[in-house]
PDB file of C-alpha atoms in Angstrom:
ATOM      1  CA  MET W   1       0.000   0.000   0.000  1.00  0.00           C
ATOM      2  CA  LYS W   2       1.269   3.465  -0.857  1.00  0.00           C
ATOM      3  CA  THR W   3       0.291   6.376   1.371  1.00  0.00           C
ATOM      4  CA  GLU W   4       1.842   9.523   2.810  1.00  0.00           C
ATOM      5  CA  VAL W   5       2.241  11.585   5.962  1.00  0.00           C
ATOM      6  CA  VAL W   6       3.020  15.244   6.510  1.00  0.00           C
ATOM      7  CA  GLY W   7       6.557  15.965   7.629  1.00  0.00           C
ATOM      8  CA  TYR W   8       8.366  19.098   8.729  1.00  0.00           C
ATOM      9  CA  GLY W   9       6.993  22.308   7.250  1.00  0.00           C
ATOM     10  CA  GLY W  10       4.064  20.523   5.631  1.00  0.00           C
ATOM     11  CA  THR W  11       6.235  18.465   3.277  1.00  0.00           C
ATOM     12  CA  ARG W  12       4.514  15.324   2.011  1.00  0.00           C
ATOM     13  CA  ILE W  13       6.481  12.169   2.866  1.00  0.00           C
ATOM     14  CA  GLY W  14       5.680   9.086   0.795  1.00  0.00           C
ATOM     15  CA  LEU W  15       5.344   5.684   2.469  1.00  0.00           C
ATOM     16  CA  TRP W  16       5.223   2.086   1.297  1.00  0.00           C
ATOM     17  CA  VAL W  17       3.384  -0.032   3.875  1.00  0.00           C
ATOM     18  CA  GLU W  18       3.018  -3.802   4.141  1.00  0.00           C
ATOM     19  CA  GLY W  19       2.143  -6.257   6.894  1.00  0.00           C
ATOM     20  CA  ALA W  20      -0.501  -6.600   9.537  1.00  0.00           C
ATOM     21  CA  GLU W  21      -1.857  -3.698  11.534  1.00  0.00           C
ATOM     22  CA  ASN W  22      -1.648  -3.854  15.318  1.00  0.00           C
ATOM     23  CA  THR W  23       1.733  -5.572  15.161  1.00  0.00           C
ATOM     24  CA  ARG W  24       5.104  -4.134  16.093  1.00  0.00           C
ATOM     25  CA  PRO W  25       6.314  -1.727  13.392  1.00  0.00           C
ATOM     26  CA  ILE W  26       9.616  -1.814  11.582  1.00  0.00           C
ATOM     27  CA  VAL W  27      10.403   1.496   9.884  1.00  0.00           C
ATOM     28  CA  PHE W  28      12.918   1.500   7.027  1.00  0.00           C
ATOM     29  CA  VAL W  29      14.946   4.606   6.076  1.00  0.00           C
ATOM     30  CA  HIS W  30      16.794   4.450   2.750  1.00  0.00           C
ATOM     31  CA  GLY W  31      20.024   6.096   1.669  1.00  0.00           C
ATOM     32  CA  TRP W  32      21.262   8.972  -0.477  1.00  0.00           C
ATOM     33  CA  ALA W  33      19.546   9.302  -3.858  1.00  0.00           C
ATOM     34  CA  GLN W  34      17.467   6.152  -3.391  1.00  0.00           C
ATOM     35  CA  SER W  35      13.871   5.415  -2.333  1.00  0.00           C
ATOM     36  CA  SER W  36      11.643   3.089  -0.336  1.00  0.00           C
ATOM     37  CA  ARG W  37      11.891   0.586  -3.207  1.00  0.00           C
ATOM     38  CA  ALA W  38      15.354  -0.320  -1.945  1.00  0.00           C
ATOM     39  CA  TRP W  39      13.580  -2.342   0.754  1.00  0.00           C
ATOM     40  CA  ALA W  40      11.466  -4.369  -1.705  1.00  0.00           C
ATOM     41  CA  PRO W  41      13.002  -7.720  -0.621  1.00  0.00           C
ATOM     42  CA  GLN W  42      11.988  -7.086   2.987  1.00  0.00           C
ATOM     43  CA  LEU W  43       8.494  -5.771   2.242  1.00  0.00           C
ATOM     44  CA  ALA W  44       7.864  -8.818   0.049  1.00  0.00           C
ATOM     45  CA  ASP W  45       9.145 -11.284   2.674  1.00  0.00           C
ATOM     46  CA  PRO W  46       6.184 -13.075   4.306  1.00  0.00           C
ATOM     47  CA  ALA W  47       8.390 -14.044   7.247  1.00  0.00           C
ATOM     48  CA  LEU W  48       8.462 -10.327   8.058  1.00  0.00           C
ATOM     49  CA  SER W  49       5.137  -9.060   6.719  1.00  0.00           C
ATOM     50  CA  GLU W  50       3.084 -11.689   8.530  1.00  0.00           C
ATOM     51  CA  ARG W  51       4.526 -10.683  11.893  1.00  0.00           C
ATOM     52  CA  PHE W  52       5.344  -6.988  11.623  1.00  0.00           C
ATOM     53  CA  ARG W  53       3.955  -3.751  10.225  1.00  0.00           C
ATOM     54  CA  LEU W  54       6.555  -2.729   7.657  1.00  0.00           C
ATOM     55  CA  VAL W  55       6.774   0.972   6.829  1.00  0.00           C
ATOM     56  CA  ALA W  56       9.363   2.221   4.318  1.00  0.00           C
ATOM     57  CA  MET W  57       9.625   5.979   3.939  1.00  0.00           C
ATOM     58  CA  ASP W  58      10.815   8.110   1.037  1.00  0.00           C
ATOM     59  CA  LEU W  59      13.107  10.813   2.334  1.00  0.00           C
ATOM     60  CA  ARG W  60      12.109  14.356   1.370  1.00  0.00           C
ATOM     61  CA  GLY W  61      13.275  15.050  -2.154  1.00  0.00           C
ATOM     62  CA  HIS W  62      13.299  11.334  -3.003  1.00  0.00           C
ATOM     63  CA  GLY W  63      10.884   8.766  -4.389  1.00  0.00           C
ATOM     64  CA  ASP W  64       7.238   9.724  -3.931  1.00  0.00           C
ATOM     65  CA  SER W  65       7.960  12.457  -1.388  1.00  0.00           C
ATOM     66  CA  GLU W  66       7.647  16.168  -2.056  1.00  0.00           C
ATOM     67  CA  VAL W  67      10.737  18.083  -3.161  1.00  0.00           C
ATOM     68  CA  PRO W  68      11.024  21.278  -1.100  1.00  0.00           C
ATOM     69  CA  SER W  69      13.651  23.803  -2.068  1.00  0.00           C
ATOM     70  CA  ALA W  70      15.384  23.939   1.314  1.00  0.00           C
ATOM     71  CA  GLY W  71      15.858  22.191   4.645  1.00  0.00           C
ATOM     72  CA  TYR W  72      18.184  19.388   3.608  1.00  0.00           C
ATOM     73  CA  ASP W  73      21.016  20.685   5.787  1.00  0.00           C
ATOM     74  CA  ASP W  74      18.955  20.957   8.987  1.00  0.00           C
ATOM     75  CA  PRO W  75      19.044  17.979  11.400  1.00  0.00           C
ATOM     76  CA  ARG W  76      15.723  19.037  12.942  1.00  0.00           C
ATOM     77  CA  VAL W  77      13.990  18.784   9.565  1.00  0.00           C
ATOM     78  CA  TRP W  78      15.076  15.157   9.177  1.00  0.00           C
ATOM     79  CA  ALA W  79      14.195  14.433  12.799  1.00  0.00           C
ATOM     80  CA  GLU W  80      10.665  15.747  12.413  1.00  0.00           C
ATOM     81  CA  ASP W  81      10.122  13.943   9.113  1.00  0.00           C
ATOM     82  CA  LEU W  82      11.010  10.641  10.776  1.00  0.00           C
ATOM     83  CA  ALA W  83       8.900  11.538  13.814  1.00  0.00           C
ATOM     84  CA  SER W  84       5.861  11.928  11.540  1.00  0.00           C
ATOM     85  CA  VAL W  85       6.507   8.492  10.061  1.00  0.00           C
ATOM     86  CA  LEU W  86       6.795   6.993  13.543  1.00  0.00           C
ATOM     87  CA  ASP W  87       3.495   8.648  14.511  1.00  0.00           C
ATOM     88  CA  PHE W  88       1.920   6.757  11.625  1.00  0.00           C
ATOM     89  CA  ALA W  89       3.738   3.465  12.255  1.00  0.00           C
ATOM     90  CA  GLY W  90       2.999   3.175  15.963  1.00  0.00           C
ATOM     91  CA  GLU W  91       4.812   2.764  19.256  1.00  0.00           C
ATOM     92  CA  ASP W  92       7.882   0.624  20.002  1.00  0.00           C
ATOM     93  CA  ALA W  93       9.130   0.682  16.436  1.00  0.00           C
ATOM     94  CA  ILE W  94      12.400  -0.750  15.270  1.00  0.00           C
ATOM     95  CA  VAL W  95      14.061   1.741  12.931  1.00  0.00           C
ATOM     96  CA  VAL W  96      16.371   0.472  10.196  1.00  0.00           C
ATOM     97  CA  GLY W  97      18.665   2.981   8.518  1.00  0.00           C
ATOM     98  CA  TRP W  98      20.729   2.248   5.424  1.00  0.00           C
ATOM     99  CA  SER W  99      23.623   4.479   4.397  1.00  0.00           C
ATOM    100  CA  TYR W 100      22.430   8.124   4.763  1.00  0.00           C
ATOM    101  CA  GLY W 101      19.387   6.736   6.588  1.00  0.00           C
ATOM    102  CA  GLY W 102      21.646   6.053   9.563  1.00  0.00           C
ATOM    103  CA  LEU W 103      22.370   9.775   9.768  1.00  0.00           C
ATOM    104  CA  VAL W 104      18.633  10.544   9.673  1.00  0.00           C
ATOM    105  CA  ILE W 105      18.149   8.199  12.632  1.00  0.00           C
ATOM    106  CA  THR W 106      20.839   9.981  14.645  1.00  0.00           C
ATOM    107  CA  ASP W 107      19.143  13.283  13.756  1.00  0.00           C
ATOM    108  CA  TYR W 108      15.927  11.883  15.232  1.00  0.00           C
ATOM    109  CA  LEU W 109      17.670  10.577  18.358  1.00  0.00           C
ATOM    110  CA  ARG W 110      19.356  13.936  18.927  1.00  0.00           C
ATOM    111  CA  VAL W 111      16.008  15.754  18.942  1.00  0.00           C
ATOM    112  CA  HIS W 112      13.563  13.186  20.325  1.00  0.00           C
ATOM    113  CA  GLY W 113      15.619  10.563  22.142  1.00  0.00           C
ATOM    114  CA  SER W 114      14.855   6.851  22.007  1.00  0.00           C
ATOM    115  CA  SER W 115      11.789   6.539  24.233  1.00  0.00           C
ATOM    116  CA  ARG W 116       9.432   5.629  21.380  1.00  0.00           C
ATOM    117  CA  LEU W 117      11.763   3.051  19.862  1.00  0.00           C
ATOM    118  CA  SER W 118      12.380  -0.570  20.745  1.00  0.00           C
ATOM    119  CA  GLY W 119      15.583  -0.901  18.735  1.00  0.00           C
ATOM    120  CA  VAL W 120      17.845   0.563  16.059  1.00  0.00           C
ATOM    121  CA  VAL W 121      19.489  -1.161  13.092  1.00  0.00           C
ATOM    122  CA  PHE W 122      22.272   0.487  11.093  1.00  0.00           C
ATOM    123  CA  VAL W 123      22.928  -1.123   7.681  1.00  0.00           C
ATOM    124  CA  GLY W 124      25.960  -0.001   5.700  1.00  0.00           C
ATOM    125  CA  ALA W 125      25.294   3.272   7.465  1.00  0.00           C
ATOM    126  CA  ILE W 126      26.883   6.547   8.361  1.00  0.00           C
ATOM    127  CA  THR W 127      26.027   8.204  11.655  1.00  0.00           C
ATOM    128  CA  GLU W 128      27.989  11.420  11.066  1.00  0.00           C
ATOM    129  CA  ILE W 129      28.844  13.618   8.110  1.00  0.00           C
ATOM    130  CA  GLY W 130      31.521  16.182   7.425  1.00  0.00           C
ATOM    131  CA  LYS W 131      35.257  16.411   6.950  1.00  0.00           C
ATOM    132  CA  ASN W 132      37.223  14.047   9.197  1.00  0.00           C
ATOM    133  CA  ARG W 133      34.089  12.663  10.865  1.00  0.00           C
ATOM    134  CA  PRO W 134      34.989   9.009  11.614  1.00  0.00           C
ATOM    135  CA  GLY W 135      31.360   7.911  11.663  1.00  0.00           C
ATOM    136  CA  GLY W 136      30.924   9.124   8.107  1.00  0.00           C
ATOM    137  CA  LYS W 137      33.959   7.768   6.305  1.00  0.00           C
ATOM    138  CA  VAL W 138      33.152   6.820   2.729  1.00  0.00           C
ATOM    139  CA  GLY W 139      34.768   4.229   0.506  1.00  0.00           C
ATOM    140  CA  PRO W 140      36.438   4.472  -2.902  1.00  0.00           C
ATOM    141  CA  ALA W 141      33.211   4.173  -4.906  1.00  0.00           C
ATOM    142  CA  MET W 142      31.816   7.302  -3.291  1.00  0.00           C
ATOM    143  CA  ARG W 143      35.118   9.187  -3.294  1.00  0.00           C
ATOM    144  CA  ASP W 144      35.642   8.497  -6.988  1.00  0.00           C
ATOM    145  CA  ALA W 145      32.099   9.513  -7.933  1.00  0.00           C
ATOM    146  CA  ILE W 146      31.243  12.372  -5.615  1.00  0.00           C
ATOM    147  CA  GLN W 147      32.095  15.363  -7.773  1.00  0.00           C
ATOM    148  CA  ALA W 148      30.492  14.005 -10.937  1.00  0.00           C
ATOM    149  CA  VAL W 149      27.291  12.613  -9.407  1.00  0.00           C
ATOM    150  CA  LEU W 150      26.475  16.024  -7.938  1.00  0.00           C
ATOM    151  CA  SER W 151      26.817  17.779 -11.283  1.00  0.00           C
ATOM    152  CA  ASP W 152      23.895  19.566 -12.921  1.00  0.00           C
ATOM    153  CA  ASP W 153      25.259  18.504 -16.309  1.00  0.00           C
ATOM    154  CA  PRO W 154      23.601  15.224 -17.360  1.00  0.00           C
ATOM    155  CA  ALA W 155      26.552  14.413 -19.627  1.00  0.00           C
ATOM    156  CA  VAL W 156      28.697  14.338 -16.478  1.00  0.00           C
ATOM    157  CA  ALA W 157      26.254  13.020 -13.889  1.00  0.00           C
ATOM    158  CA  ILE W 158      24.586  10.153 -15.765  1.00  0.00           C
ATOM    159  CA  PRO W 159      27.725   8.128 -16.634  1.00  0.00           C
ATOM    160  CA  ALA W 160      28.997   8.658 -13.086  1.00  0.00           C
ATOM    161  CA  LEU W 161      25.700   7.493 -11.579  1.00  0.00           C
ATOM    162  CA  VAL W 162      25.737   4.392 -13.794  1.00  0.00           C
ATOM    163  CA  GLN W 163      29.198   3.472 -12.560  1.00  0.00           C
ATOM    164  CA  PHE W 164      28.295   4.308  -8.971  1.00  0.00           C
ATOM    165  CA  SER W 165      25.187   2.093  -9.110  1.00  0.00           C
ATOM    166  CA  GLU W 166      27.273  -0.797 -10.446  1.00  0.00           C
ATOM    167  CA  ARG W 167      29.803  -0.403  -7.629  1.00  0.00           C
ATOM    168  CA  MET W 168      27.204  -0.509  -4.856  1.00  0.00           C
ATOM    169  CA  THR W 169      27.354  -4.295  -4.878  1.00  0.00           C
ATOM    170  CA  ALA W 170      30.412  -6.456  -4.333  1.00  0.00           C
ATOM    171  CA  ALA W 171      29.633  -8.896  -7.143  1.00  0.00           C
ATOM    172  CA  PRO W 172      27.603  -8.707 -10.361  1.00  0.00           C
ATOM    173  CA  VAL W 173      23.867  -8.751  -9.665  1.00  0.00           C
ATOM    174  CA  SER W 174      20.780  -8.720 -11.824  1.00  0.00           C
ATOM    175  CA  GLY W 175      20.479  -5.946 -14.359  1.00  0.00           C
ATOM    176  CA  THR W 176      17.056  -5.220 -12.922  1.00  0.00           C
ATOM    177  CA  LEU W 177      18.537  -4.297  -9.531  1.00  0.00           C
ATOM    178  CA  THR W 178      21.247  -2.116 -11.078  1.00  0.00           C
ATOM    179  CA  GLN W 179      18.695  -0.296 -13.225  1.00  0.00           C
ATOM    180  CA  SER W 180      16.426   0.186 -10.206  1.00  0.00           C
ATOM    181  CA  LEU W 181      19.280   1.755  -8.259  1.00  0.00           C
ATOM    182  CA  LEU W 182      20.167   3.966 -11.203  1.00  0.00           C
ATOM    183  CA  GLY W 183      16.538   4.969 -11.707  1.00  0.00           C
ATOM    184  CA  ALA W 184      16.272   6.127  -8.099  1.00  0.00           C
ATOM    185  CA  CYS W 185      19.477   8.155  -8.462  1.00  0.00           C
ATOM    186  CA  LEU W 186      18.263   9.823 -11.630  1.00  0.00           C
ATOM    187  CA  SER W 187      14.835  10.612 -10.177  1.00  0.00           C
ATOM    188  CA  THR W 188      16.467  12.474  -7.282  1.00  0.00           C
ATOM    189  CA  PRO W 189      17.019  16.074  -8.469  1.00  0.00           C
ATOM    190  CA  PRO W 190      20.659  17.172  -8.711  1.00  0.00           C
ATOM    191  CA  ALA W 191      20.004  19.982  -6.217  1.00  0.00           C
ATOM    192  CA  VAL W 192      18.812  17.439  -3.652  1.00  0.00           C
ATOM    193  CA  ARG W 193      21.689  15.043  -4.336  1.00  0.00           C
ATOM    194  CA  SER W 194      24.063  17.914  -3.649  1.00  0.00           C
ATOM    195  CA  ALA W 195      22.237  19.448  -0.673  1.00  0.00           C
ATOM    196  CA  LEU W 196      22.447  16.254   1.374  1.00  0.00           C
ATOM    197  CA  PHE W 197      26.215  16.649   1.532  1.00  0.00           C
ATOM    198  CA  ARG W 198      26.161  20.239   2.782  1.00  0.00           C
ATOM    199  CA  ARG W 199      26.189  19.219   6.414  1.00  0.00           C
ATOM    200  CA  ASP W 200      28.723  18.877   9.215  1.00  0.00           C
ATOM    201  CA  VAL W 201      27.278  16.830  12.069  1.00  0.00           C
ATOM    202  CA  GLY W 202      28.974  14.735  14.736  1.00  0.00           C
ATOM    203  CA  SER W 203      27.038  12.097  16.661  1.00  0.00           C
ATOM    204  CA  GLU W 204      29.369  10.751  19.341  1.00  0.00           C
ATOM    205  CA  ASP W 205      27.108  11.969  22.156  1.00  0.00           C
ATOM    206  CA  VAL W 206      23.977  10.619  20.477  1.00  0.00           C
ATOM    207  CA  LEU W 207      25.490   7.170  20.020  1.00  0.00           C
ATOM    208  CA  ARG W 208      26.835   7.042  23.572  1.00  0.00           C
ATOM    209  CA  ASP W 209      23.411   7.966  24.946  1.00  0.00           C
ATOM    210  CA  LEU W 210      21.509   5.352  22.936  1.00  0.00           C
ATOM    211  CA  ASP W 211      19.857   3.109  25.516  1.00  0.00           C
ATOM    212  CA  LYS W 212      17.976   0.708  23.252  1.00  0.00           C
ATOM    213  CA  PRO W 213      19.265  -2.467  21.579  1.00  0.00           C
ATOM    214  CA  ALA W 214      21.291  -1.773  18.460  1.00  0.00           C
ATOM    215  CA  LEU W 215      22.298  -4.015  15.566  1.00  0.00           C
ATOM    216  CA  ILE W 216      24.973  -2.963  13.086  1.00  0.00           C
ATOM    217  CA  VAL W 217      25.155  -4.838   9.766  1.00  0.00           C
ATOM    218  CA  HIS W 218      27.895  -4.018   7.289  1.00  0.00           C
ATOM    219  CA  GLY W 219      29.338  -5.700   4.209  1.00  0.00           C
ATOM    220  CA  LEU W 220      33.076  -6.170   4.440  1.00  0.00           C
ATOM    221  CA  ALA W 221      33.308  -5.433   0.698  1.00  0.00           C
ATOM    222  CA  ASP W 222      31.322  -2.173   0.952  1.00  0.00           C
ATOM    223  CA  ALA W 223      32.996   0.313  -1.409  1.00  0.00           C
ATOM    224  CA  VAL W 224      30.506   3.124  -0.705  1.00  0.00           C
ATOM    225  CA  ILE W 225      30.626   3.424   3.093  1.00  0.00           C
ATOM    226  CA  ASP W 226      33.879   2.326   4.681  1.00  0.00           C
ATOM    227  CA  PRO W 227      33.473  -0.435   7.287  1.00  0.00           C
ATOM    228  CA  THR W 228      35.333   1.761   9.772  1.00  0.00           C
ATOM    229  CA  SER W 229      32.163   3.888   9.939  1.00  0.00           C
ATOM    230  CA  ALA W 230      30.394   0.853  11.366  1.00  0.00           C
ATOM    231  CA  GLU W 231      33.279   0.197  13.730  1.00  0.00           C
ATOM    232  CA  TYR W 232      32.981   3.749  15.001  1.00  0.00           C
ATOM    233  CA  ALA W 233      29.267   3.387  15.785  1.00  0.00           C
ATOM    234  CA  ALA W 234      29.842  -0.014  17.369  1.00  0.00           C
ATOM    235  CA  GLY W 235      32.500   1.443  19.635  1.00  0.00           C
ATOM    236  CA  LYS W 236      30.189   4.201  20.884  1.00  0.00           C
ATOM    237  CA  ILE W 237      26.900   2.327  21.384  1.00  0.00           C
ATOM    238  CA  GLN W 238      26.936   0.310  24.568  1.00  0.00           C
ATOM    239  CA  GLY W 239      26.007  -3.320  23.915  1.00  0.00           C
ATOM    240  CA  ALA W 240      25.749  -2.952  20.133  1.00  0.00           C
ATOM    241  CA  VAL W 241      25.740  -6.224  18.201  1.00  0.00           C
ATOM    242  CA  VAL W 242      27.797  -6.187  14.996  1.00  0.00           C
ATOM    243  CA  ARG W 243      27.386  -8.560  12.078  1.00  0.00           C
ATOM    244  CA  TRP W 244      30.002  -8.396   9.335  1.00  0.00           C
ATOM    245  CA  LEU W 245      28.986  -9.934   6.012  1.00  0.00           C
ATOM    246  CA  PRO W 246      31.936 -11.202   3.937  1.00  0.00           C
ATOM    247  CA  GLU W 247      31.870 -10.631   0.177  1.00  0.00           C
ATOM    248  CA  VAL W 248      28.871  -8.302   0.552  1.00  0.00           C
ATOM    249  CA  GLY W 249      28.907  -4.695  -0.597  1.00  0.00           C
ATOM    250  CA  HIS W 250      26.691  -1.729   0.172  1.00  0.00           C
ATOM    251  CA  LEU W 251      23.353  -3.563  -0.130  1.00  0.00           C
ATOM    252  CA  PRO W 252      23.254  -6.367   2.468  1.00  0.00           C
ATOM    253  CA  PHE W 253      19.436  -6.411   2.326  1.00  0.00           C
ATOM    254  CA  ALA W 254      19.577  -7.202  -1.423  1.00  0.00           C
ATOM    255  CA  GLU W 255      22.891  -9.019  -1.851  1.00  0.00           C
ATOM    256  CA  ALA W 256      22.257 -11.277   1.160  1.00  0.00           C
ATOM    257  CA  ALA W 257      18.505 -10.823   1.582  1.00  0.00           C
ATOM    258  CA  ASP W 258      17.860 -14.157   3.313  1.00  0.00           C
ATOM    259  CA  GLU W 259      20.653 -13.673   5.830  1.00  0.00           C
ATOM    260  CA  PHE W 260      19.650 -10.081   6.436  1.00  0.00           C
ATOM    261  CA  GLY W 261      16.041 -11.135   6.986  1.00  0.00           C
ATOM    262  CA  GLU W 262      17.142 -13.700   9.556  1.00  0.00           C
ATOM    263  CA  LEU W 263      19.259 -11.099  11.348  1.00  0.00           C
ATOM    264  CA  LEU W 264      16.376  -8.632  11.419  1.00  0.00           C
ATOM    265  CA  ARG W 265      13.863 -11.187  12.688  1.00  0.00           C
ATOM    266  CA  GLY W 266      16.285 -12.398  15.337  1.00  0.00           C
ATOM    267  CA  PHE W 267      16.914  -8.850  16.498  1.00  0.00           C
ATOM    268  CA  ALA W 268      13.172  -8.127  16.647  1.00  0.00           C
ATOM    269  CA  ASP W 269      12.634 -11.272  18.724  1.00  0.00           C
ATOM    270  CA  GLN W 270      15.051 -10.177  21.452  1.00  0.00           C
TER     271      GLN W 270
END
């Protein structure tokens, strides 16, 4: 089911919802220049949808969400957008953040704390952003692509986004997945793709204060977000459980969907 909520400043936030009502919610937050469709393997998994209410959001400026002209550099904006989604999803949600989605979760925690959550999952995620921020260290695929993928010139941006989409995974995958990733990148306006990087936010205090169970999942072959970003979060969050996935790149939930599903269900059952 597709629906929407109203986020910060009246911005419409698109949602993809599956699963049974009146069950514990799992809220999925995608990464930079992607959409809720990234979580298609999880929303189509009956082992999850029969037990949980699955809510995947489109970040502002992405997917089916509205594209405001400003606000992408303000942590409170992201925090309030996610708060609106949690209002819809229900209490005691598990929030799952992939890539830039991990940063959105720390934005939420900084503003609202963790009282409404039952757990946090970081997947190939950053928790900080800015120069020399250890929780936001990127890998070679992002470093090589960053200037070109932010260009307004399609002759520059499109070839770079094609290559970037191909490098998200550690091994060749279906052409359908690669084209889906590329399509999400291209549907995200260049101004939005660029604005998401105009931030400088540290999260050491937020991670140290997190008092709910945390699971960190990261592919050891991730060329987009360096595994040391996961190590940083794991070292700050008391009691965090870390699962390293060998030969997996930036998309554990697609490259190793069955294993990721088992990890998520096991975490939810704690």
